[in-house]
Amino acid sequence: MTLPASVTITDVALRDGLQIQPRTVPTDTKLVLLDALLAAGVRSLEAGSFVHPTKVPQMADADQLFRALPQAPGVEMMALVPNLRGARRAVEAGVRHIRIVLSCSEGHSRANTNRSVAEGIEETRQVVELLRSTGDVHITGALATVFVCPFDGIVPVEQVAHVVGALVDMGLDEISLSDTLGRANPDHVRRVVAVMRKAYPEVAFGLHLHNTFGMGMANVMAGVGEGVVQFDAALGGIGGCPFAPGAAGNIATEDTVFMLEGMGIATGIDLERLESAAKELQKALHAPLESAVSKALGWVA
Ligand code: ZN
């Protein structure tokens, strides 16, 4: 296997991580966590999502949070946007990096956004048009339930290719493939990534992995082996989808950094400084973290 010299880790703790927490973290605390992540060398992150505030109250402060973000040149601070309404709010809040999310499976699409996959594609087209008309916004795509759907089971790879093709038609060339449930295994990841990269060689595919069944690091290696150089991960391994029953935490940023740096693949993230960020997170959640590295190294706040 030829290993890449470096990969980008996008920390999604402030979005995917916090969206399922029973305790809503105040905006000021989110900003403290964000500073700690930046200090550790994180240069790509999801800071929040513009979803309906009553559906996901943990993200209700997205407008306020994005307005308060520090100026950090060279840092990609992304917001997740599921629909037109969210896109309008994000533009008003001055967001420069937007990830549009849509599901590849009908069951999750209905549960998460109350629309079919085809309606999701159509609304995404309108979101892209709106964002392009408002100027300088960097638009990327995030596909949920690429591998397994909590309602429909294994998602056919042709269905994923169909949704990817629609995004490519809209001009998107960065697409994150999500194992929303954390049920994929390395062979499944390898096969789907290989098909997508062959069908759409112009697209930079990333992977968004959950560790529900302990497959996270093995799935990262499967992705790396297929040429993927962007991975989503969350500090502390926190996270999960409120509309995907059974989903557990994201792969942990510290576990991913530990493994990749140990193999000589640069991430730009400093493990020792991540410890400070992890301790801030423990204080914010009033709970210990579940990641392998935080337990192995005794990161206790
Ligand atoms: Zn996720």
Tab-separated table of C-alpha atoms and ligand atoms in Angstrom:
chain	number	residue	atom	x	y	z
A	1	MET	CA	0.000	0.000	0.000
A	2	THR	CA	1.377	3.429	-0.939
A	3	LEU	CA	0.785	5.799	1.935
A	4	PRO	CA	0.146	9.517	1.447
A	5	ALA	CA	2.626	12.007	2.962
A	6	SER	CA	-0.167	13.897	4.675
A	7	VAL	CA	-3.913	13.922	5.247
A	8	THR	CA	-6.388	16.572	6.395
A	9	ILE	CA	-8.419	15.820	9.498
A	10	THR	CA	-11.616	17.846	9.778
A	11	ASP	CA	-12.735	18.033	13.378
A	12	VAL	CA	-16.524	17.778	13.649
A	13	ALA	CA	-16.833	17.729	17.454
A	14	LEU	CA	-18.609	21.095	17.559
A	15	ARG	CA	-21.246	19.874	15.101
A	16	ASP	CA	-21.687	16.098	14.877
A	17	GLY	CA	-20.164	15.759	18.341
A	18	LEU	CA	-22.375	18.180	20.215
A	19	GLN	CA	-25.616	17.692	18.275
A	20	ILE	CA	-26.532	14.567	20.209
A	21	GLN	CA	-25.351	15.630	23.681
A	22	PRO	CA	-28.111	15.754	26.292
A	23	ARG	CA	-26.637	19.004	27.600
A	24	THR	CA	-26.582	22.006	25.247
A	25	VAL	CA	-23.142	23.584	25.296
A	26	PRO	CA	-23.215	27.415	25.504
A	27	THR	CA	-21.769	29.459	22.635
A	28	ASP	CA	-18.920	30.803	24.785
A	29	THR	CA	-17.857	27.265	25.678
A	30	LYS	CA	-17.948	26.287	22.000
A	31	LEU	CA	-15.591	29.195	21.281
A	32	VAL	CA	-13.205	27.989	24.007
A	33	LEU	CA	-13.219	24.501	22.471
A	34	LEU	CA	-12.641	25.966	19.048
A	35	ASP	CA	-9.610	27.936	20.266
A	36	ALA	CA	-8.181	24.790	21.833
A	37	LEU	CA	-8.630	22.864	18.568
A	38	LEU	CA	-6.935	25.632	16.583
A	39	ALA	CA	-4.082	25.703	19.105
A	40	ALA	CA	-3.590	21.964	18.562
A	41	GLY	CA	-3.138	22.551	14.831
A	42	VAL	CA	-6.622	21.749	13.523
A	43	ARG	CA	-7.043	23.680	10.249
A	44	SER	CA	-10.361	22.301	9.060
A	45	LEU	CA	-13.474	21.974	11.193
A	46	GLU	CA	-17.237	21.962	11.279
A	47	ALA	CA	-18.316	24.579	13.788
A	48	GLY	CA	-22.071	24.008	13.560
A	49	SER	CA	-25.076	23.353	11.397
A	50	PHE	CA	-27.980	25.493	10.266
A	51	VAL	CA	-30.747	23.015	10.994
A	52	HIS	CA	-34.146	23.714	12.499
A	53	PRO	CA	-33.520	24.919	16.079
A	54	THR	CA	-36.378	22.940	17.572
A	55	LYS	CA	-35.204	19.723	15.850
A	56	VAL	CA	-31.595	20.062	17.012
A	57	PRO	CA	-31.526	22.587	19.890
A	58	GLN	CA	-27.782	22.035	20.434
A	59	MET	CA	-27.181	23.852	17.122
A	60	ALA	CA	-29.688	26.669	17.693
A	61	ASP	CA	-26.884	29.195	18.273
A	62	ALA	CA	-25.235	28.630	14.857
A	63	ASP	CA	-25.937	32.191	13.669
A	64	GLN	CA	-24.488	33.710	16.829
A	65	LEU	CA	-21.526	31.304	16.854
A	66	PHE	CA	-20.463	31.942	13.258
A	67	ARG	CA	-20.707	35.693	13.779
A	68	ALA	CA	-18.413	35.363	16.803
A	69	LEU	CA	-15.783	33.100	15.194
A	70	PRO	CA	-12.218	34.404	15.431
A	71	GLN	CA	-10.414	35.486	12.260
A	72	ALA	CA	-8.182	32.518	11.505
A	73	PRO	CA	-6.487	32.764	8.106
A	74	GLY	CA	-5.918	29.412	6.447
A	75	VAL	CA	-8.546	27.688	8.561
A	76	GLU	CA	-11.607	26.168	6.924
A	77	MET	CA	-14.518	26.710	9.332
A	78	MET	CA	-17.439	24.887	7.838
A	79	ALA	CA	-21.146	24.947	8.497
A	80	LEU	CA	-23.410	22.081	7.576
A	81	VAL	CA	-26.548	23.111	5.722
A	82	PRO	CA	-29.418	20.725	4.904
A	83	ASN	CA	-31.777	22.992	2.963
A	84	LEU	CA	-32.542	26.419	1.507
A	85	ARG	CA	-33.679	27.879	4.783
A	86	GLY	CA	-30.404	26.863	6.436
A	87	ALA	CA	-28.407	28.190	3.492
A	88	ARG	CA	-30.028	31.620	3.803
A	89	ARG	CA	-29.245	31.747	7.523
A	90	ALA	CA	-25.645	30.662	6.903
A	91	VAL	CA	-25.116	33.378	4.298
A	92	GLU	CA	-26.552	35.979	6.659
A	93	ALA	CA	-24.187	34.827	9.384
A	94	GLY	CA	-21.253	35.327	7.016
A	95	VAL	CA	-20.279	31.660	6.641
A	96	ARG	CA	-17.616	31.188	3.928
A	97	HIS	CA	-17.368	27.382	3.851
A	98	ILE	CA	-20.608	25.470	3.460
A	99	ARG	CA	-21.105	21.729	3.348
A	100	ILE	CA	-24.472	20.786	1.918
A	101	VAL	CA	-25.739	17.540	3.390
A	102	LEU	CA	-28.116	15.070	1.811
A	103	SER	CA	-28.910	11.402	2.308
A	104	CYS	CA	-28.274	8.590	-0.173
A	105	SER	CA	-31.065	6.391	1.223
A	106	GLU	CA	-34.814	7.039	1.223
A	107	GLY	CA	-35.419	6.007	4.843
A	108	HIS	CA	-32.801	8.316	6.339
A	109	SER	CA	-33.698	11.117	3.946
A	110	ARG	CA	-37.309	10.999	5.179
A	111	ALA	CA	-36.349	10.750	8.861
A	112	ASN	CA	-33.640	13.423	8.718
A	113	THR	CA	-35.088	15.981	6.300
A	114	ASN	CA	-38.653	14.858	5.544
A	115	ARG	CA	-38.035	14.553	1.803
A	116	SER	CA	-37.141	11.888	-0.748
A	117	VAL	CA	-33.616	11.500	-2.135
A	118	ALA	CA	-34.782	13.037	-5.423
A	119	GLU	CA	-36.282	16.013	-3.553
A	120	GLY	CA	-33.011	16.303	-1.623
A	121	ILE	CA	-31.057	16.508	-4.870
A	122	GLU	CA	-33.447	19.140	-6.225
A	123	GLU	CA	-33.220	21.272	-3.093
A	124	THR	CA	-29.420	20.919	-3.121
A	125	ARG	CA	-29.411	22.278	-6.676
A	126	GLN	CA	-31.332	25.333	-5.456
A	127	VAL	CA	-28.983	25.754	-2.483
A	128	VAL	CA	-25.943	25.680	-4.786
A	129	GLU	CA	-27.562	28.305	-7.048
A	130	LEU	CA	-28.376	30.519	-4.078
A	131	LEU	CA	-24.846	30.255	-2.665
A	132	ARG	CA	-23.217	30.934	-6.037
A	133	SER	CA	-25.389	34.025	-6.501
A	134	THR	CA	-24.322	35.429	-3.143
A	135	GLY	CA	-20.641	35.385	-4.001
A	136	ASP	CA	-17.557	33.931	-2.487
A	137	VAL	CA	-18.677	30.791	-0.672
A	138	HIS	CA	-16.708	27.563	-0.851
A	139	ILE	CA	-19.273	24.781	-1.382
A	140	THR	CA	-18.678	21.101	-0.700
A	141	GLY	CA	-21.011	18.119	-0.417
A	142	ALA	CA	-21.588	15.689	2.433
A	143	LEU	CA	-23.468	12.488	1.691
A	144	ALA	CA	-25.138	10.720	4.606
A	145	THR	CA	-25.903	6.968	4.699
A	146	VAL	CA	-23.467	6.076	1.918
A	147	PHE	CA	-22.933	2.552	3.250
A	148	VAL	CA	-25.771	1.422	5.523
A	149	CYS	CA	-29.119	3.076	6.291
A	150	PRO	CA	-30.804	2.510	9.666
A	151	PHE	CA	-34.111	2.013	7.873
A	152	ASP	CA	-33.237	0.547	4.443
A	153	GLY	CA	-30.137	-1.575	5.201
A	154	ILE	CA	-27.153	-1.736	2.850
A	155	VAL	CA	-27.247	1.090	0.328
A	156	PRO	CA	-26.582	-0.046	-3.271
A	157	VAL	CA	-23.419	1.509	-4.671
A	158	GLU	CA	-25.342	2.526	-7.833
A	159	GLN	CA	-27.589	4.683	-5.670
A	160	VAL	CA	-24.554	6.427	-4.156
A	161	ALA	CA	-23.070	6.933	-7.629
A	162	HIS	CA	-26.360	8.481	-8.757
A	163	VAL	CA	-26.323	11.061	-5.935
A	164	VAL	CA	-22.603	11.780	-6.418
A	165	GLY	CA	-23.270	12.269	-10.146
A	166	ALA	CA	-25.976	14.819	-9.373
A	167	LEU	CA	-23.554	16.798	-7.167
A	168	VAL	CA	-20.864	16.630	-9.865
A	169	ASP	CA	-23.407	18.030	-12.360
A	170	MET	CA	-23.871	20.957	-9.981
A	171	GLY	CA	-20.121	21.594	-10.138
A	172	LEU	CA	-19.121	20.213	-6.748
A	173	ASP	CA	-15.716	18.552	-6.653
A	174	GLU	CA	-15.249	17.848	-2.930
A	175	ILE	CA	-17.592	15.239	-1.509
A	176	SER	CA	-17.502	13.584	1.880
A	177	LEU	CA	-18.871	10.032	2.082
A	178	SER	CA	-20.451	9.307	5.454
A	179	ASP	CA	-20.837	6.059	7.291
A	180	THR	CA	-23.554	7.709	9.364
A	181	LEU	CA	-24.278	4.573	11.388
A	182	GLY	CA	-20.721	3.297	11.778
A	183	ARG	CA	-21.717	-0.092	10.380
A	184	ALA	CA	-19.410	-0.241	7.363
A	185	ASN	CA	-16.411	-2.568	7.382
A	186	PRO	CA	-13.067	-1.942	5.647
A	187	ASP	CA	-13.958	-4.046	2.599
A	188	HIS	CA	-17.219	-2.138	2.124
A	189	VAL	CA	-15.391	1.194	2.449
A	190	ARG	CA	-12.693	0.093	0.010
A	191	ARG	CA	-15.232	-1.075	-2.607
A	192	VAL	CA	-17.423	2.030	-2.491
A	193	VAL	CA	-14.473	4.452	-2.539
A	194	ALA	CA	-12.864	2.566	-5.422
A	195	VAL	CA	-16.080	2.715	-7.488
A	196	MET	CA	-16.561	6.440	-6.787
A	197	ARG	CA	-12.960	7.385	-7.554
A	198	LYS	CA	-13.054	5.442	-10.803
A	199	ALA	CA	-16.394	6.930	-11.869
A	200	TYR	CA	-15.530	10.474	-10.766
A	201	PRO	CA	-11.736	10.900	-10.887
A	202	GLU	CA	-12.064	14.707	-10.764
A	203	VAL	CA	-13.704	14.605	-7.309
A	204	ALA	CA	-11.771	14.740	-4.032
A	205	PHE	CA	-13.587	12.221	-1.839
A	206	GLY	CA	-13.357	12.390	1.946
A	207	LEU	CA	-14.622	9.942	4.545
A	208	HIS	CA	-16.824	10.662	7.548
A	209	LEU	CA	-16.626	7.622	9.816
A	210	HIS	CA	-18.283	6.569	13.041
A	211	ASN	CA	-16.827	4.009	15.418
A	212	THR	CA	-20.084	2.344	16.514
A	213	PHE	CA	-18.805	-1.174	15.838
A	214	GLY	CA	-15.115	-0.440	16.452
A	215	MET	CA	-14.348	-0.414	12.713
A	216	GLY	CA	-13.235	3.235	12.661
A	217	MET	CA	-9.443	2.988	12.411
A	218	ALA	CA	-9.614	-0.027	10.097
A	219	ASN	CA	-11.957	1.975	7.862
A	220	VAL	CA	-9.531	4.923	7.872
A	221	MET	CA	-6.832	2.550	6.617
A	222	ALA	CA	-9.173	1.214	3.939
A	223	GLY	CA	-9.762	4.807	2.810
A	224	VAL	CA	-6.084	5.744	2.896
A	225	GLY	CA	-5.348	2.658	0.797
A	226	GLU	CA	-7.820	3.886	-1.835
A	227	GLY	CA	-6.266	7.348	-1.973
A	228	VAL	CA	-8.532	9.269	0.431
A	229	VAL	CA	-6.666	12.134	2.122
A	230	GLN	CA	-9.483	13.876	4.046
A	231	PHE	CA	-11.156	12.374	7.111
A	232	ASP	CA	-13.741	13.751	9.497
A	233	ALA	CA	-13.143	12.960	13.165
A	234	ALA	CA	-14.339	14.390	16.470
A	235	LEU	CA	-12.337	15.312	19.519
A	236	GLY	CA	-13.024	12.728	22.211
A	237	GLY	CA	-14.845	10.474	19.735
A	238	ILE	CA	-18.133	12.119	20.664
A	239	GLY	CA	-21.116	12.299	18.339
A	240	GLY	CA	-23.969	10.610	16.570
A	241	CYS	CA	-26.979	11.407	14.435
A	242	PRO	CA	-30.304	12.222	16.146
A	243	PHE	CA	-32.123	10.829	13.095
A	244	ALA	CA	-30.140	7.575	12.769
A	245	PRO	CA	-31.106	5.233	15.593
A	246	GLY	CA	-28.109	3.212	16.792
A	247	ALA	CA	-25.419	5.607	15.586
A	248	ALA	CA	-22.598	6.188	18.068
A	249	GLY	CA	-19.537	8.418	18.232
A	250	ASN	CA	-17.372	9.655	15.421
A	251	ILE	CA	-13.867	8.299	15.095
A	252	ALA	CA	-11.795	10.264	17.611
A	253	THR	CA	-9.467	12.962	16.323
A	254	GLU	CA	-6.797	11.897	18.847
A	255	ASP	CA	-7.018	8.212	17.822
A	256	THR	CA	-6.728	9.139	14.140
A	257	VAL	CA	-3.798	11.500	14.789
A	258	PHE	CA	-2.045	8.879	16.936
A	259	MET	CA	-2.356	6.198	14.268
A	260	LEU	CA	-1.520	8.273	11.201
A	261	GLU	CA	1.363	10.243	12.752
A	262	GLY	CA	2.759	6.965	14.088
A	263	MET	CA	2.797	5.691	10.502
A	264	GLY	CA	4.591	8.791	9.248
A	265	ILE	CA	1.499	10.413	7.715
A	266	ALA	CA	1.438	14.085	8.681
A	267	THR	CA	-1.809	15.553	10.050
A	268	GLY	CA	-0.517	18.932	11.264
A	269	ILE	CA	-2.168	18.213	14.621
A	270	ASP	CA	-0.188	18.028	17.853
A	271	LEU	CA	-1.302	15.185	20.123
A	272	GLU	CA	-0.012	16.820	23.308
A	273	ARG	CA	-1.969	19.975	22.590
A	274	LEU	CA	-5.058	17.946	21.800
A	275	GLU	CA	-4.938	16.862	25.430
A	276	SER	CA	-5.754	20.424	26.534
A	277	ALA	CA	-8.634	20.537	24.077
A	278	ALA	CA	-9.892	17.154	25.304
A	279	LYS	CA	-9.859	18.394	28.896
A	280	GLU	CA	-11.884	21.458	27.930
A	281	LEU	CA	-14.353	19.137	26.241
A	282	GLN	CA	-14.663	16.950	29.347
A	283	LYS	CA	-15.407	20.035	31.419
A	284	ALA	CA	-18.042	21.162	28.913
A	285	LEU	CA	-19.767	17.767	28.830
A	286	HIS	CA	-19.300	16.910	32.511
A	287	ALA	CA	-18.340	13.428	31.331
A	288	PRO	CA	-15.224	11.390	30.601
A	289	LEU	CA	-14.248	10.782	26.976
A	290	GLU	CA	-14.490	7.384	25.322
A	291	SER	CA	-11.615	7.569	22.841
A	292	ALA	CA	-8.869	4.946	23.045
A	293	VAL	CA	-6.081	7.535	23.241
A	294	SER	CA	-7.719	9.626	25.963
A	295	LYS	CA	-8.120	6.491	28.081
A	296	ALA	CA	-4.650	5.103	27.296
A	297	LEU	CA	-2.948	8.388	28.104
A	298	GLY	CA	-5.163	9.183	31.081
A	299	TRP	CA	-6.534	12.469	29.823
A	300	VAL	CA	-8.642	13.360	32.829
A	301	ALA	CA	-9.751	16.939	33.368
B	1	ZN	ZN	-21.671	11.761	11.599
